[in-house]
XYZ file of C-alpha atoms in Angstrom:
588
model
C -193.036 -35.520 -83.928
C -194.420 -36.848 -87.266
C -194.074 -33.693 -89.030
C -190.202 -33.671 -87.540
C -189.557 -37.537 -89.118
C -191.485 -36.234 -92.415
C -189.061 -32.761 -92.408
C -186.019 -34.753 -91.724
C -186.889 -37.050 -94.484
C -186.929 -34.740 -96.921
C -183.997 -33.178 -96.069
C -182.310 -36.730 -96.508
C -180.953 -37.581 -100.205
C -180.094 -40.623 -98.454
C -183.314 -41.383 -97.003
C -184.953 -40.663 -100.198
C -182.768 -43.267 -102.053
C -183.372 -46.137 -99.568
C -187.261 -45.092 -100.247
C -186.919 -45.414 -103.754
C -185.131 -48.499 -103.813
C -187.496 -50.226 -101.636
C -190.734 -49.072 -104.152
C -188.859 -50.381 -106.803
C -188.670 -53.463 -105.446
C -191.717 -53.473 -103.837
C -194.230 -52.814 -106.324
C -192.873 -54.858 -109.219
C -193.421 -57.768 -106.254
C -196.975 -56.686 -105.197
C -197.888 -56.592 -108.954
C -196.373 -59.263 -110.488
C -197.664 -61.492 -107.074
C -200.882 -60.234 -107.963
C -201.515 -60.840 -111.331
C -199.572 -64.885 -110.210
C -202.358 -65.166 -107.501
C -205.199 -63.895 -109.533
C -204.171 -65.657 -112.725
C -202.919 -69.192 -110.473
C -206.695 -68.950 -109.318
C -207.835 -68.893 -113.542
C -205.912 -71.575 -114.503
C -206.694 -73.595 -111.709
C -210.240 -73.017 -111.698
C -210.204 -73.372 -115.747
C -208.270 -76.950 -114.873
C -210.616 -78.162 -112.455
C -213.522 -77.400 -114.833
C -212.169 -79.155 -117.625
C -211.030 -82.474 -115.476
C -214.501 -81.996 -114.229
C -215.943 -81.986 -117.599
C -213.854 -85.042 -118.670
C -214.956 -87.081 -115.747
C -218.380 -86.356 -116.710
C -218.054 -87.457 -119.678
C -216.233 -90.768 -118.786
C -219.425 -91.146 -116.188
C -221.563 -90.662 -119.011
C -220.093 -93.003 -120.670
C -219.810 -95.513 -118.503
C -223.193 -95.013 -117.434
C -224.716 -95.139 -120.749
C -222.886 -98.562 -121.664
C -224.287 -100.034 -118.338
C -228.081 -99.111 -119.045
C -227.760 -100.028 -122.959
C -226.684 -103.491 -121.516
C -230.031 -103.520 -119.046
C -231.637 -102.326 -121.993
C -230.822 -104.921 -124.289
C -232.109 -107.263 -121.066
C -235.323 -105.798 -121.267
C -235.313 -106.378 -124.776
C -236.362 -110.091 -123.794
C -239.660 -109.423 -123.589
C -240.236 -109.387 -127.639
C -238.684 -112.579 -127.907
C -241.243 -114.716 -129.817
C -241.331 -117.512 -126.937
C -242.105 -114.504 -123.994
C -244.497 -113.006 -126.240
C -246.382 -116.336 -126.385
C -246.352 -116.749 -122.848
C -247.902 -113.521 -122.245
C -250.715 -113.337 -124.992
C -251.869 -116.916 -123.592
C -252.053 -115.598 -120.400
C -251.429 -116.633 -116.706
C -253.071 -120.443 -116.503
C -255.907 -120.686 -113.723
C -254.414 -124.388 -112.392
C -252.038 -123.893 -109.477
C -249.632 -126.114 -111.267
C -249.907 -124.919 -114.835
C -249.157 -121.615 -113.345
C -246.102 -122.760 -111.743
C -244.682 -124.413 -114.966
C -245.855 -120.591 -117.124
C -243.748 -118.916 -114.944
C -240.754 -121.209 -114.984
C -240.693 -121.011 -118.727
C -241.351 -117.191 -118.663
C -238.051 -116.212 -116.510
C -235.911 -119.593 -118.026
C -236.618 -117.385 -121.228
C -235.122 -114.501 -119.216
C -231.881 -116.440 -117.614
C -231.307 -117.627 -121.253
C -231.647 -114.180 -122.658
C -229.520 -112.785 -119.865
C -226.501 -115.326 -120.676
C -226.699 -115.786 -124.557
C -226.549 -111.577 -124.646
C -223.861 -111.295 -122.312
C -225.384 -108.786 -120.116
C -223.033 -106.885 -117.763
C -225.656 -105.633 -115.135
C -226.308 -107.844 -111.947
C -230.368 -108.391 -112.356
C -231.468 -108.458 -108.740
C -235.360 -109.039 -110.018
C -237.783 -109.418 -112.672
C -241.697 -108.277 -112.283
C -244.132 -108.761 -115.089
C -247.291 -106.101 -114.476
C -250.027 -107.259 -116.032
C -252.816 -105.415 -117.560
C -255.261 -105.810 -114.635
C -252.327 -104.948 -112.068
C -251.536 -108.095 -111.404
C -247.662 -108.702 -110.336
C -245.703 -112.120 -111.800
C -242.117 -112.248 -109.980
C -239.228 -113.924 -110.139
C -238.530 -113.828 -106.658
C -241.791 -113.354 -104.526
C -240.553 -110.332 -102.574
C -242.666 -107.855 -102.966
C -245.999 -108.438 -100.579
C -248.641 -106.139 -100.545
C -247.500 -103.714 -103.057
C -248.620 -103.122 -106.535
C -246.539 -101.473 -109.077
C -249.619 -100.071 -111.006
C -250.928 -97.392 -109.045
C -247.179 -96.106 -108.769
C -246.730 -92.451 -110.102
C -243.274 -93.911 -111.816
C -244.806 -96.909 -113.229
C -247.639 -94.602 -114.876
C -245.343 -92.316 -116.141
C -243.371 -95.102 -117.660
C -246.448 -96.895 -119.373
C -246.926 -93.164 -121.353
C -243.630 -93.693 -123.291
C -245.332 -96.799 -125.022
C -242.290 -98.862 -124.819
C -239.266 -96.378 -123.773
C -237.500 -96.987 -121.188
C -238.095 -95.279 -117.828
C -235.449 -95.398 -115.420
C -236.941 -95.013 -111.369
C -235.600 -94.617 -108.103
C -233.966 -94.969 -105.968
C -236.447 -96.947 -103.849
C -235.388 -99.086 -100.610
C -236.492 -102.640 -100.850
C -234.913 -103.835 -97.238
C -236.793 -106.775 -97.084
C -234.657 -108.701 -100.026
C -231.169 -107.093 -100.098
C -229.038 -109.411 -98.322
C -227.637 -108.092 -94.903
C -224.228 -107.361 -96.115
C -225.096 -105.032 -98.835
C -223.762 -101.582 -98.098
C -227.061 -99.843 -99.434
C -230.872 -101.110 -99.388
C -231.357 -99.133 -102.080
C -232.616 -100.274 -105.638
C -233.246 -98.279 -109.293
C -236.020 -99.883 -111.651
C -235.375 -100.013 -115.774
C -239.155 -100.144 -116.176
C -240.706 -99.821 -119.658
C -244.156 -100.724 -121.465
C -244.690 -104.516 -123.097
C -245.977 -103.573 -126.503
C -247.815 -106.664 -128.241
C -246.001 -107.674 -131.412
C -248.357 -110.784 -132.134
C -251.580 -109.655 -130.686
C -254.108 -106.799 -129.831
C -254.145 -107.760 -125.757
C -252.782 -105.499 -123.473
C -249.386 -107.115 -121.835
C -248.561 -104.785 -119.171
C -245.258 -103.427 -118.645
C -242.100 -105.182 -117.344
C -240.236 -103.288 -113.873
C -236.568 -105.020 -113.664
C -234.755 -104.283 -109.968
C -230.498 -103.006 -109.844
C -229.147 -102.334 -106.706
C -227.151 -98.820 -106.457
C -224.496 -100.718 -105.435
C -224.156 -102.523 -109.083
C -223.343 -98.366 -110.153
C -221.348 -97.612 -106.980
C -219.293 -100.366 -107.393
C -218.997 -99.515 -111.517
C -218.433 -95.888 -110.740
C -216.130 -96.396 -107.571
C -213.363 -97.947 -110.475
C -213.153 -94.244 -111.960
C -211.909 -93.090 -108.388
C -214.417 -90.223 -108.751
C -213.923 -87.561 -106.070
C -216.439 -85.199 -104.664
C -219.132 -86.323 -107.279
C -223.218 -87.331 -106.726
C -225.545 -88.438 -109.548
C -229.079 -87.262 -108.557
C -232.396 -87.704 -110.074
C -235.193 -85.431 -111.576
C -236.455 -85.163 -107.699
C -233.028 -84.500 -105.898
C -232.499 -88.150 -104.384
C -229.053 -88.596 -104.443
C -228.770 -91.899 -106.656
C -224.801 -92.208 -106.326
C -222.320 -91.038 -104.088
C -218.666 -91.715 -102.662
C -220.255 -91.827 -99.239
C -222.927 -94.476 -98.905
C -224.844 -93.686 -96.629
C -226.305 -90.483 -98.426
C -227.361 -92.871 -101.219
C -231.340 -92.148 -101.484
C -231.858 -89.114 -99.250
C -232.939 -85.884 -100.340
C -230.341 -83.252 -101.272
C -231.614 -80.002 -100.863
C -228.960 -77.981 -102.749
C -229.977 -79.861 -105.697
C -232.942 -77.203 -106.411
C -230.015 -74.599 -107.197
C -228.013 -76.884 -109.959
C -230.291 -76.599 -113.085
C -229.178 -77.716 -116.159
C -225.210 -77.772 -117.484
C -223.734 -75.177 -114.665
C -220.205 -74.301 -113.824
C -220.300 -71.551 -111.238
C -219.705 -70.871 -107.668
C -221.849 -71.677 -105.521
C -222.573 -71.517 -101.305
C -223.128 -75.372 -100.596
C -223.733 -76.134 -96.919
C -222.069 -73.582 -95.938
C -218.984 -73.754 -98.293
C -218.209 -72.118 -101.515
C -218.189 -74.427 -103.988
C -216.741 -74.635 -107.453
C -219.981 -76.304 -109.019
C -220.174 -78.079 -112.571
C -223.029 -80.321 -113.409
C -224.498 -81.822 -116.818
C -227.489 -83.993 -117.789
C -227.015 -87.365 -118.508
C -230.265 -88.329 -121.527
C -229.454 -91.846 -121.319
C -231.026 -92.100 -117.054
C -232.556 -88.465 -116.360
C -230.061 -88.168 -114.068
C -227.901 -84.945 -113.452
C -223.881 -85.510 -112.785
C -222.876 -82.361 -109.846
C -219.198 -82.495 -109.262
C -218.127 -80.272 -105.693
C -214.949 -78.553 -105.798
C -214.178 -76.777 -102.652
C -212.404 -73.012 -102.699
C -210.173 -73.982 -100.507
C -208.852 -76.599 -102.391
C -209.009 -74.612 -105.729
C -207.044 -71.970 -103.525
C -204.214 -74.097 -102.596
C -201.450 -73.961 -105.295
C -202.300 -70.185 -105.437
C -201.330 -69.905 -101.613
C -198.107 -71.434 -102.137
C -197.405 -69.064 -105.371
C -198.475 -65.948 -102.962
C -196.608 -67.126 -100.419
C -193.540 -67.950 -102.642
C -193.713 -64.506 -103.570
C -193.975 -62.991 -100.462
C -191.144 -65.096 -99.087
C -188.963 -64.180 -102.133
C -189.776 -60.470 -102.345
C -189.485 -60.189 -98.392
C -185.469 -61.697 -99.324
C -185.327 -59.359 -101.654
C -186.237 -56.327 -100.227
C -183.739 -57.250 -96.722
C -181.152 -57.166 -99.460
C -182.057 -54.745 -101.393
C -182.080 -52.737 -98.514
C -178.496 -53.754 -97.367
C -176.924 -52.934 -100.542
C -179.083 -49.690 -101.281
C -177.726 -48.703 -97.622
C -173.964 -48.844 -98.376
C -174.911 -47.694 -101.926
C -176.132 -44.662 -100.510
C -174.007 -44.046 -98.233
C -170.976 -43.789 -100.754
C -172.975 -41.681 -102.757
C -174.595 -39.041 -100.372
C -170.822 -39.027 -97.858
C -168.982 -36.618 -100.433
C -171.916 -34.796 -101.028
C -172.431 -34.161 -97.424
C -168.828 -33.144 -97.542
C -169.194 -30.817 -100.989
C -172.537 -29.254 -98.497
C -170.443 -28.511 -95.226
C -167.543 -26.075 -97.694
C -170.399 -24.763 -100.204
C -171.452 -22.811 -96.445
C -168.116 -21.623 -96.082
C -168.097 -20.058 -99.808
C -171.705 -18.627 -99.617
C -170.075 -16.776 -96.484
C -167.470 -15.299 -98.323
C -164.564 -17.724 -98.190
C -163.449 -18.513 -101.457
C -159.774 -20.701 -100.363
C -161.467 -23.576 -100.543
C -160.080 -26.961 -102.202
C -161.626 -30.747 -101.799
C -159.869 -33.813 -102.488
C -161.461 -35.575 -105.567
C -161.089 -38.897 -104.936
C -163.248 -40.526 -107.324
C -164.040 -39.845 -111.606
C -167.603 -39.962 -111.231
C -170.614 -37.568 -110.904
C -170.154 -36.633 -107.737
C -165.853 -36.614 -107.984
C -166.890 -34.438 -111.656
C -169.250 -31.729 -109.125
C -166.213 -31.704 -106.531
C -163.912 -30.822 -109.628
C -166.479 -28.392 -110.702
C -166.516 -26.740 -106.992
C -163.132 -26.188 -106.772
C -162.455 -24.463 -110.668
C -165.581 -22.650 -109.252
C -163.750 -21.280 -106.584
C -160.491 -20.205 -107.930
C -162.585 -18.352 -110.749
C -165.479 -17.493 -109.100
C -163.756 -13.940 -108.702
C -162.584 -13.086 -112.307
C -166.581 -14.076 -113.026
C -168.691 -10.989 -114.320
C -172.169 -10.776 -115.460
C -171.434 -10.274 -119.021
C -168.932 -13.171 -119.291
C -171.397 -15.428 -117.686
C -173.980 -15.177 -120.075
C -171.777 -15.350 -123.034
C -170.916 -18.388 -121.743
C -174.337 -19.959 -121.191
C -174.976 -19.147 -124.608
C -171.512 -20.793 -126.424
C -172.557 -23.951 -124.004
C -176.270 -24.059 -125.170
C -175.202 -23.994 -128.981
C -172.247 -26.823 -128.087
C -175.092 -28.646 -126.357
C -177.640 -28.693 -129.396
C -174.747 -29.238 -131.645
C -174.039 -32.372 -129.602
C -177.159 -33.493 -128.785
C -177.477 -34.116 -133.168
C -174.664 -36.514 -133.140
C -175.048 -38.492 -129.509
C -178.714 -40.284 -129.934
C -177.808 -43.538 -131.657
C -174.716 -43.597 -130.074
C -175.815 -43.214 -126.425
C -178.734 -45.701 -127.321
C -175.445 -48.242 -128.250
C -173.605 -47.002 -125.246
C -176.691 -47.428 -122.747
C -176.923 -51.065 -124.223
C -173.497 -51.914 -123.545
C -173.644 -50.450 -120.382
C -176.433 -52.382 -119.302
C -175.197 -55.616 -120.836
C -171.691 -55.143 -118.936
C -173.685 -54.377 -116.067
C -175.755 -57.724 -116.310
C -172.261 -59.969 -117.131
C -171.346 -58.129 -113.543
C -174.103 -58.746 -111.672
C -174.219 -62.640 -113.136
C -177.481 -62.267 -114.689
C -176.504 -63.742 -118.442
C -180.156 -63.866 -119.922
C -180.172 -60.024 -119.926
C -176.520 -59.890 -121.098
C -177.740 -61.903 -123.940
C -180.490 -60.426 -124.540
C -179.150 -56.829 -124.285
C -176.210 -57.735 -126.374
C -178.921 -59.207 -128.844
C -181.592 -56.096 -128.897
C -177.984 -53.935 -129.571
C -177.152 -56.045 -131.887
C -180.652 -55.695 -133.720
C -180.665 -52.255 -132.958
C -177.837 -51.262 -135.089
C -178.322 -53.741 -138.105
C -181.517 -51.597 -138.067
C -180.649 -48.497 -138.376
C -176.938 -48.345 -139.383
C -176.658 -46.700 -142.887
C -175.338 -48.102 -145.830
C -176.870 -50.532 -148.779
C -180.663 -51.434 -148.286
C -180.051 -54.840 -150.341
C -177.580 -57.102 -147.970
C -176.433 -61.057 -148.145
C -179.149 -63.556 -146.939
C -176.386 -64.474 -143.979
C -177.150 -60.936 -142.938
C -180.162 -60.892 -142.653
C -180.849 -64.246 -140.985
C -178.446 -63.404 -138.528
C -181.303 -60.537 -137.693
C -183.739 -63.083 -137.691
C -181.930 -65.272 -135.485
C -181.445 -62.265 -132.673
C -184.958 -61.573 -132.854
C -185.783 -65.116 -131.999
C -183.323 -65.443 -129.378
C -184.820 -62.392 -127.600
C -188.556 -63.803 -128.027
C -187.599 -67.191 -126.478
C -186.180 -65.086 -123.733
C -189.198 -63.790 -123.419
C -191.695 -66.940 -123.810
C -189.377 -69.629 -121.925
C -188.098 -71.069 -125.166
C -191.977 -71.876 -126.095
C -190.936 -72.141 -130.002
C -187.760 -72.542 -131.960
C -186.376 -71.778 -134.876
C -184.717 -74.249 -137.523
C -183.039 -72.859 -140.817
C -181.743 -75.049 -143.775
C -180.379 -73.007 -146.111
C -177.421 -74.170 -148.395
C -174.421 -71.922 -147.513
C -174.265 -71.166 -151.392
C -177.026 -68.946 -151.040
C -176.169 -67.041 -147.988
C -174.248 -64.309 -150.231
C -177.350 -63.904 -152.326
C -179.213 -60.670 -152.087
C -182.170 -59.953 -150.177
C -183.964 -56.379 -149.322
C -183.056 -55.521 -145.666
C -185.094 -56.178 -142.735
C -187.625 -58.318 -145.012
C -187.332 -61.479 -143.318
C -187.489 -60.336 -139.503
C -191.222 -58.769 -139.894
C -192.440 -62.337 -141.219
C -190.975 -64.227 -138.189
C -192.649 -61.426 -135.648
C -195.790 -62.415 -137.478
C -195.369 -65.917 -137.188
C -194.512 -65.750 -133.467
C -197.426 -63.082 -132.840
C -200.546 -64.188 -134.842
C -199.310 -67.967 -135.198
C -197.221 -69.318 -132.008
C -197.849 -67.368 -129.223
C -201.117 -68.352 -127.707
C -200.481 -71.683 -129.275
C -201.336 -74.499 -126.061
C -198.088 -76.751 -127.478
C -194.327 -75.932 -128.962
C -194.344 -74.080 -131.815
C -191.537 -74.035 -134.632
C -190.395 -71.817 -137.191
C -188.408 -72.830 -140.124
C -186.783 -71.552 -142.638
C -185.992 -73.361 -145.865
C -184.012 -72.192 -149.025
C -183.326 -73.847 -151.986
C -182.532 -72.644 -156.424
C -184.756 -72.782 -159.374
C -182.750 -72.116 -162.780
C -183.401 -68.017 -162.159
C -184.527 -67.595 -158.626
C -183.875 -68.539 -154.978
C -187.018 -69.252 -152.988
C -187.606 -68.783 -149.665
C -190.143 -70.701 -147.201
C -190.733 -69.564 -143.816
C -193.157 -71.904 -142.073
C -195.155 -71.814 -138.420
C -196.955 -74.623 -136.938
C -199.408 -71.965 -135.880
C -203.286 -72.504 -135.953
C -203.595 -70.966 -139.205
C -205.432 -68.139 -140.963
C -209.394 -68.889 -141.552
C -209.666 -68.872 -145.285
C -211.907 -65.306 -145.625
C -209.096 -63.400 -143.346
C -206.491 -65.736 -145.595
C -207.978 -64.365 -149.300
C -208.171 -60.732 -147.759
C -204.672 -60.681 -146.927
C -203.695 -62.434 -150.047
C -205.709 -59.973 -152.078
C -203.995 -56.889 -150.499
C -200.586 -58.432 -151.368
C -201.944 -58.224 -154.961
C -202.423 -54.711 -154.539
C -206.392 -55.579 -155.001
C -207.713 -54.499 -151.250
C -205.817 -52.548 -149.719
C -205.509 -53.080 -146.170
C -203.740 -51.150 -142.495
C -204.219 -54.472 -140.469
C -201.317 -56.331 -142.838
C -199.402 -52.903 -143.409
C -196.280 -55.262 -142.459
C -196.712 -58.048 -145.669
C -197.853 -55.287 -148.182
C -194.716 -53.290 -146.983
C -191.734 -56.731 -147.808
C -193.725 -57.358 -150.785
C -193.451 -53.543 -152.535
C -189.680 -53.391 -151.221
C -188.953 -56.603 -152.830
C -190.707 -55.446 -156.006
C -189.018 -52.006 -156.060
C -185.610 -53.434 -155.355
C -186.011 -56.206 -158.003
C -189.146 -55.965 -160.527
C -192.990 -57.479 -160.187
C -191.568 -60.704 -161.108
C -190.902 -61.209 -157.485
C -192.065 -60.667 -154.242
C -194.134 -63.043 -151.313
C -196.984 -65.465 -151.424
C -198.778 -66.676 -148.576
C -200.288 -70.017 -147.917
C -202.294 -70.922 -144.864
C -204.651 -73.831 -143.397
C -206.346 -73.798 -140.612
C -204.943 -76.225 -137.740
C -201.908 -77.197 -140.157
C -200.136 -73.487 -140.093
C -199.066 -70.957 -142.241
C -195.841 -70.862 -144.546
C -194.990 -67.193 -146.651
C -192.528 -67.725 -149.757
C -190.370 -65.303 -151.408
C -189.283 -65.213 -155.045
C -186.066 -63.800 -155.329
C -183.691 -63.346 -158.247
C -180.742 -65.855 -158.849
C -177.650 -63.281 -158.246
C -175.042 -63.305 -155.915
C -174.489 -59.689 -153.842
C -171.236 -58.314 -154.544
């Protein structure tokens, strides 16, 4: 049965049209939906990861302003009045010691308001040299800092700051507070008026002073952990100082995919100097995938349309085409059998109403036809053939375009009218015979269909502005001179340019000569590539990569001396602008 379908298929001109039609359509679709998915995914990946990067560095920001304020708190401890306190030591007297301490953290409450500090100071320990704890608040029983790995570790920076934690301190966070957790700025007391050791000085923040800081950025899907993995921020609360286990396969500055519980993960992370902390932003496939699904299924949905009509017209198409030909089979059966008073009704000028034309002079003459006559006459119609074929090239290339521009007015599809009627246009300014040196109107019409065509093409990304006098639009220029400059513009300067890009073209008289600027708001040409290409203009280094430039200048200098000719001036991130000398005379 399959080998019946596949034999009556083949015997089908009509089948075989409706199966071309539909891979026409088809694969263009599948392609082009493709490359939309694949390239939707990019950008949208390449999106995320710069957001991600910017929020980062927002968070960094942020972050580093809030510890340079706790910081600058810490910074009380050098104040000559602390410094006192601490060289003379913690009195023995009950009282005495209660008055020391006063005036120790009223140094600190003065320091904190005088400096304008933005952190919320939850409390202040003093360690002292023999271990011994002085507090603010007494909260912490029956712990000493001293023989803590962080507080160790902090003492060996001889006065840095160390930033520690999280650590859960339940037993003086008020109830209400979303998180018992609290980070430590802790940092060495160096003497600056004595030899005596002073300790070091461990000041309390709860995470929720930085959750509530970082919560204002709206971050999304974002955890700050520390050099252990303890997540020290995140949206959700209640993962604030557990261990994150995924954390061991983030090192450094990543952006990469990654399986995270289970998920894949768009992962980008960076290291923050300022806390030791690393920033690890989540970004879920699926939500990376999203707009992509919506272009694929766009596509689909769209190609699906267009292949249910495709396949209606194709049908009736097909049918027109492949009914007279079925009718042209049915009496070329009767001829091979021997009847030659056969006639058709033509009833159309095309192809097929031509072959029914053909069938019929066949048949009245088929019998005056002899072998000898029939190969004279292949050979007069191969000679009139070759003879022809010499004289219809351009002009079926015009034809074809005019046929496929009248096709496009028909079919209401007016950006490839235009841009038919434009490449025609182009094609026969270009190679139409005649004078090689035209008006400057001539020429920037040229121009001007060239651009048209390439903002076709790009989605009006650039545009082109002329101001040029009308006096000098009858003033001579060398043929097809300009266009190859604006092709490099849009090429090398505008088209992988993020923003708009503009061309411009401005004209203006000396006493002997009319210049010419045409200017890009490219990136520009770095200067080594700049002096090479300026050097083969010169004739001084030759060179095949800038064939194009060397090729206007020597037809401006052959057509009108070395006195003339282009120069080229570029910077890079300001653009590039080429100027042409030309004589002062008006083409006649």
């Amino acid at each position: 049965m399959i080998r019946s379908i596949i034999a009556n298929f083949k015997s089908s001109l009509q089948n075989k049209l409706l199966f071309s039609y539909s891979l026409v359509i088809v694969i263009p679709l599948v392609f082009l939906g493709s490359i939309l998915y694949v390239s939707a995914i990019s950008i949208t990946k390449t999106q995320t990861q710069e957001n991600r990067l910017l929020e980062m560095k927002l968070l960094s920001e942020q972050l580093q302003e809030y510890f340079n304020s706790l910081e600058l708190y810490s910074r009380a401890i050098y104040t000559g009045e602390i410094q006192g306190l601490l060289n003379s030591g913690l009195p023995d007297d009950i009282i005495d010691q209660t008055r020391w301490k006063s005036s120790l953290f009223q140094q600190f409450s003065e320091w904190y308001g005088y400096m304008g500090i933005r952190g919320d100071i939850h409390n202040v320990t003093i360690v002292t040299s023999d271990g011994a704890m002085i507090q603010r608040d007494p909260l912490y029983v029956e712990e000493n800092f001293s023989d803590e790995i962080w507080y160790q570790q902090a003492l060996k920076l001889k006065g840095e700051v160390y930033v520690a934690g999280p650590f859960e301190r339940t037993y003086f966070i008020p109830p209400s507070t979303a998180s018992p957790y609290v980070f430590s700025l802790v940092r060495k007391i160096n003497n600056t008026t004595g030899r005596a050791d002073l300790g070091g000085i461990v000041i309390d923040v709860s995470v929720m002073d930085i959750y509530r800081l970082l919560n204002e950025l709206n971050l999304k899907d974002m955890i700050i952990l520390n050099a252990d993995n303890q997540i020290v921020y995140s949206s959700a609360i209640d993962k604030i100082g557990q261990q994150w286990m995924d954390g061991e396969k983030i090192k450094g500055n990543t952006s990469a995919w990654m399986d995270i519980n289970n998920q894949r993960m768009f992962v980008s992370s960076t290291y923050s100097d300022a806390t030791g902390w690393r920033f690890v932003s989540l970004d879920p496939l699926s939500s990376i995938q999203s707009n992509s699904n919506k272009y694929r299924n766009i596509t689909i949905g769209i190609g699906f349309i267009a292949l249910i009509i495709a396949m209606i017209i194709s049908t009736f198409v097909s049918r027109r085409i492949t009914k007279p030909l079925r009718t042209l089979q049915q009496k070329m059966k009767k001829v091979q059998s021997g009847d030659f008073n056969i006639q058709l009704d033509v009833q159309s000028t095309d192809e097929v109403g031509q072959l029914t034309q053909s069938f019929n002079r066949m048949t009245e003459e088929i019998h005056t036809l002899v072998n000898h006559v029939y190969k004279s006459e292949i050979i007069q119609k191969e000679a009139q053939l070759k003879a022809l074929h010499s004289q219809i090239n351009p002009h079926f290339l015009y034809n074809t375009l005019d046929s496929i521009n009248a096709i496009a007015v028909i079919e209401d599809v007016p950006v490839l009218a235009r841009m038919t009627k434009m490449l025609s246009d182009m094609f026969r300014y270009s190679i139409s015979t005649g004078e090689q040196i035209v008006p400057l109107e001539e020429e920037l019409k040229q121009v001007v269909r060239y651009v048209e065509i390439q903002q076709i093409r790009y989605d009006n990304k650039f545009s082109l502005i002329v101001n040029i006098p009308d006096y000098l639009l009858s003033y001579p220029i060398p043929k097809l001179t300009l266009q190859p400059i604006v092709e490099n513009a849009i090429y090398h300067g505008l088209e992988m340019l993020p923003g708009e890009g503009h061309i411009t073209i401005n004209g203006y008289e000396t006493a002997t000569q009319m210049i010419l600027k045409v200017s890009d708001n490219g990136p520009g040409i770095p200067e080594p590539v700049l002096l090479n290409i300026q050097s083969n203009l010169q004739g001084k280094a030759p060179n095949v990569d800038h064939i194009g430039l060397a090729n206007v200048q020597e037809r401006i200098e052959l057509h009108f001396g070395s006195d003339y000719g282009i120069k080229l001036e570029s910077k890079l991130g300001e653009g590039t602008t080429v100027t042409y000398i030309l004589p002062k005379t008006k083409n006649n």
